[in-house]
Coordinates of C-alpha atoms in Angstrom, one line a residue:
G134 CA 5.3 5.7 -7.5
F135 CA 6.0 9.1 -6.0
G136 CA 5.6 7.7 -2.6
I137 CA 8.4 5.1 -3.3
L138 CA 10.6 7.9 -4.7
D139 CA 9.9 10.1 -1.6
S140 CA 10.9 7.3 0.8
A141 CA 14.3 6.9 -0.9
I142 CA 14.8 10.7 -0.8
V143 CA 13.9 10.8 2.9
A144 CA 16.4 8.0 3.6
L145 CA 19.1 10.0 1.7
I146 CA 18.3 13.2 3.7
V147 CA 18.3 11.4 7.0
L148 CA 21.7 9.7 6.2
A149 CA 23.2 13.0 5.2
A150 CA 22.0 14.6 8.5
F151 CA 23.6 11.8 10.5
R152 CA 26.8 11.6 8.4
S153 CA 29.1 12.9 11.2
A154 CA 27.5 10.8 13.8
I155 CA 27.8 7.6 11.7
I156 CA 31.4 8.2 10.9
A157 CA 32.1 8.8 14.6
D158 CA 30.0 5.7 15.7
V159 CA 28.4 3.4 13.2
S160 CA 25.7 2.5 15.7
A161 CA 24.1 5.9 14.9
V162 CA 22.6 4.1 11.9
D163 CA 20.1 2.8 14.4
Y164 CA 18.6 6.3 14.7
C165 CA 18.4 6.6 10.9
W166 CA 16.2 3.6 10.2
R167 CA 13.9 4.5 13.1
I168 CA 13.4 8.1 11.8
V169 CA 12.9 6.9 8.2
L170 CA 10.3 4.3 9.5
G171 CA 8.6 7.0 11.6
C172 CA 8.4 9.3 8.7
G173 CA 6.4 6.7 6.9
A174 CA 3.6 7.1 9.5
I175 CA 3.0 10.7 8.5
P176 CA 1.1 10.0 5.2
G177 CA -0.7 7.1 7.1
I178 CA -1.9 9.5 9.8
A179 CA -3.0 12.0 7.1
A180 CA -4.9 9.3 5.3
L181 CA -6.5 8.2 8.6
Y182 CA -7.7 11.7 9.3
F183 CA -9.4 12.1 5.9
R184 CA -10.9 8.6 6.2
L185 CA -12.5 9.5 9.5
T186 CA -13.9 12.8 8.2
I187 CA -15.2 11.9 4.8
P188 CA -18.9 10.9 4.5
E189 CA -19.7 7.2 4.4
T190 CA -20.7 5.6 1.2
P191 CA -24.3 4.7 0.5
R192 CA -23.3 1.1 0.5
Y193 CA -22.0 1.4 4.1
T194 CA -25.0 3.4 5.2
M195 CA -27.3 0.7 3.8
D196 CA -25.5 -2.4 4.8
V197 CA -23.9 -1.4 8.1
E198 CA -25.9 1.5 9.5
H199 CA -29.1 0.1 8.0
D200 CA -30.3 3.7 7.2
V201 CA -32.3 3.4 4.0
N202 CA -33.4 7.0 3.8
K203 CA -29.9 8.4 4.2
A204 CA -28.5 6.0 1.7
T205 CA -31.2 6.9 -0.8
S206 CA -30.5 10.6 -0.3
D207 CA -26.7 10.1 -0.7
V208 CA -27.2 8.3 -4.0
A209 CA -29.6 10.9 -5.3
N210 CA -27.2 13.7 -4.4
Y211 CA -24.3 12.0 -6.1
L212 CA -26.2 11.3 -9.3
Q213 CA -27.4 14.9 -9.5
K214 CA -23.9 16.1 -8.7
T215 CA -25.3 18.6 -6.2
D216 CA -25.0 19.3 -2.6
T217 CA -28.8 19.6 -2.0
T218 CA -30.5 17.7 0.7
D219 CA -34.1 16.7 1.2
E220 CA -36.5 15.8 4.0
N221 CA -35.0 12.4 4.4
D222 CA -31.8 14.0 5.9
G223 CA -31.9 13.9 9.7
P224 CA -33.1 11.0 11.8
G225 CA -32.7 7.9 9.6
N226 CA -35.2 5.2 8.7
H227 CA -33.4 2.2 10.2
V228 CA -34.5 -1.2 9.0
G229 CA -33.6 -4.7 9.9
V230 CA -31.3 -5.8 7.1
P231 CA -30.1 -9.4 7.4
K232 CA -26.5 -9.8 8.2
A233 CA -24.2 -11.4 5.6
S234 CA -23.2 -15.0 6.5
W235 CA -20.9 -17.7 5.3
S236 CA -23.8 -19.5 3.7
D237 CA -24.4 -16.4 1.6
F238 CA -20.8 -16.3 0.6
T239 CA -20.6 -19.9 -0.4
S240 CA -23.9 -19.9 -2.2
Y241 CA -22.8 -16.8 -4.3
F242 CA -19.2 -17.6 -5.0
G243 CA -19.9 -21.3 -5.3
K244 CA -21.3 -20.5 -8.7
W245 CA -18.4 -20.5 -11.2
K246 CA -19.5 -17.3 -12.9
N247 CA -19.0 -15.4 -9.6
G248 CA -16.2 -17.5 -8.1
K249 CA -13.9 -17.1 -11.1
V250 CA -14.0 -13.3 -10.6
L251 CA -13.0 -13.6 -7.0
L252 CA -10.3 -16.2 -7.8
G253 CA -8.9 -14.3 -10.8
T254 CA -8.8 -11.0 -8.9
S255 CA -7.2 -12.4 -5.7
M256 CA -4.7 -14.7 -7.4
S257 CA -3.6 -11.9 -9.7
W258 CA -3.1 -9.6 -6.8
F259 CA -1.2 -12.3 -4.9
A260 CA 1.1 -12.9 -7.9
L261 CA 1.6 -9.2 -8.3
D262 CA 2.6 -8.8 -4.7
I263 CA 5.2 -11.6 -5.0
A264 CA 6.8 -9.9 -8.0
F265 CA 6.4 -6.3 -6.8
Y266 CA 7.7 -6.8 -3.3
G267 CA 10.2 -9.4 -4.4
I268 CA 11.8 -6.8 -6.6
G269 CA 11.5 -3.8 -4.4
L270 CA 12.7 -5.4 -1.2
N271 CA 15.8 -6.8 -3.0
N272 CA 17.0 -3.5 -4.5
G273 CA 19.8 -3.3 -2.0
I274 CA 20.9 -6.8 -2.8
I275 CA 20.9 -6.1 -6.5
L276 CA 22.8 -2.8 -6.1
S277 CA 25.4 -4.7 -4.1
A278 CA 25.6 -7.5 -6.6
I279 CA 26.4 -5.1 -9.4
G280 CA 29.0 -3.3 -7.2
Y281 CA 27.1 0.0 -6.9
A282 CA 26.8 -0.2 -3.1
D283 CA 30.4 -1.4 -2.6
T284 CA 32.9 1.1 -1.3
H285 CA 36.7 0.7 -0.6
D286 CA 37.1 3.2 2.2
A287 CA 39.7 2.1 4.8
D288 CA 37.6 3.4 7.7
F289 CA 34.8 0.9 8.5
N290 CA 32.3 3.6 9.7
L291 CA 32.9 5.7 6.5
R292 CA 32.5 2.6 4.4
A293 CA 29.2 1.8 6.1
Y294 CA 27.9 5.3 5.5
N295 CA 28.9 5.4 1.9
S296 CA 27.4 2.0 1.3
L297 CA 24.0 3.1 2.7
K298 CA 24.2 6.4 0.8
N299 CA 24.9 4.6 -2.5
M300 CA 21.9 2.3 -1.8
A301 CA 19.6 5.3 -1.2
L302 CA 20.9 7.0 -4.4
G303 CA 20.6 3.8 -6.4
N304 CA 17.0 3.4 -5.2
I305 CA 16.2 6.9 -6.3
I306 CA 17.7 6.3 -9.7
I307 CA 15.9 3.0 -10.2
T308 CA 12.6 4.6 -9.1
I309 CA 13.0 7.5 -11.5
M310 CA 14.0 5.3 -14.4
G311 CA 11.5 2.5 -13.8
T312 CA 8.8 2.7 -11.1
V313 CA 7.5 6.2 -11.7
P314 CA 7.4 6.0 -15.5
G315 CA 5.8 2.5 -15.2
Y316 CA 2.9 3.8 -13.1
W317 CA 2.2 6.8 -15.3
V318 CA 2.3 4.8 -18.5
T319 CA -0.5 2.7 -17.1
V320 CA -2.4 5.8 -15.9
A321 CA -2.1 7.2 -19.5
F322 CA -3.2 4.1 -21.3
V323 CA -5.3 2.0 -18.9
D324 CA -8.6 3.3 -20.3
K325 CA -7.5 3.0 -23.9
W326 CA -5.9 -0.5 -23.7
G327 CA -8.1 -1.9 -21.0
R328 CA -7.2 -3.3 -17.6
K329 CA -7.1 -6.9 -18.5
P330 CA -4.8 -6.5 -21.5
I331 CA -2.4 -4.4 -19.5
Q332 CA -2.4 -6.9 -16.7
I333 CA -1.9 -9.9 -19.0
M334 CA 0.9 -8.0 -20.9
G335 CA 2.6 -7.1 -17.6
F336 CA 2.5 -10.7 -16.3
A337 CA 3.8 -12.0 -19.6
V338 CA 6.7 -9.6 -19.9
L339 CA 7.6 -10.1 -16.2
T340 CA 7.7 -13.9 -16.7
V341 CA 10.1 -13.5 -19.6
L342 CA 12.3 -11.0 -17.8
F343 CA 12.4 -13.1 -14.6
I344 CA 13.4 -16.2 -16.6
V345 CA 16.1 -14.3 -18.4
M346 CA 17.5 -12.7 -15.3
G347 CA 17.3 -15.8 -13.2
A348 CA 19.0 -18.0 -15.8
A349 CA 21.7 -15.5 -16.8
F350 CA 22.1 -13.7 -13.4
N351 CA 25.8 -14.4 -13.0
P352 CA 26.9 -14.0 -16.7
L353 CA 25.0 -10.7 -16.8
K354 CA 26.6 -9.5 -13.6
E355 CA 30.1 -10.6 -14.6
H356 CA 30.1 -9.6 -18.3
S357 CA 27.4 -7.0 -19.0
I358 CA 26.4 -4.7 -16.1
P359 CA 24.6 -2.3 -18.5
A360 CA 22.4 -5.1 -19.8
F361 CA 21.8 -6.2 -16.2
I362 CA 20.7 -2.7 -15.2
V363 CA 18.4 -2.3 -18.3
L364 CA 16.6 -5.6 -17.6
F365 CA 16.3 -4.8 -13.9
T366 CA 14.9 -1.3 -14.7
L367 CA 12.4 -2.9 -17.1
L368 CA 11.2 -5.1 -14.2
Q369 CA 10.5 -1.9 -12.3
V370 CA 8.6 -0.4 -15.3
I371 CA 6.4 -3.4 -15.8

């Protein structure tokens, strides 16, 4: 949630820095999106650094490196919550562990008690992606639809700048009102309510909200912008 908010803030800052250049020549917008996109690589590089420097998991040590002693030592140290090591550290005891195969996959997930877990998890994630990215990637279209991104400046370059600035501001407002609170409500209650109930509740509410907004999109936009904004914000929360 904070990452989404940061991305909108970065976009606003970059636009403000290029205001004069855009008003002089609207093609300067090309530099803005490249810089914003490049900034997105910074947290990725940081994550890559930490991923390359953290110790491997015992599962990886066992299944990929085939080092039984090191994996056993890692598990023991983790369970004891200490940093102590034992004589097994050092040159590992490598064994010939059979590689996973498609026959293993099909024999395991071919059983319904295992397959339903994979199917339920993957399809839930797929459905969530459609809803989540469908909403987020269309924020600009929604902001334009309700007139927030529209400007009436006579100068085309100034109009382009103000339109992009309003979209960035609108994304910040939507994220603060919906996305960030939605994430942290789940953080606060996920252990109390349970993961499945929260997910089922989220899908159910999203279904109702999508039906309402899809069926009444034009009437809401034309007659009740506040109701439109409330419903769209709830989509971000859920």
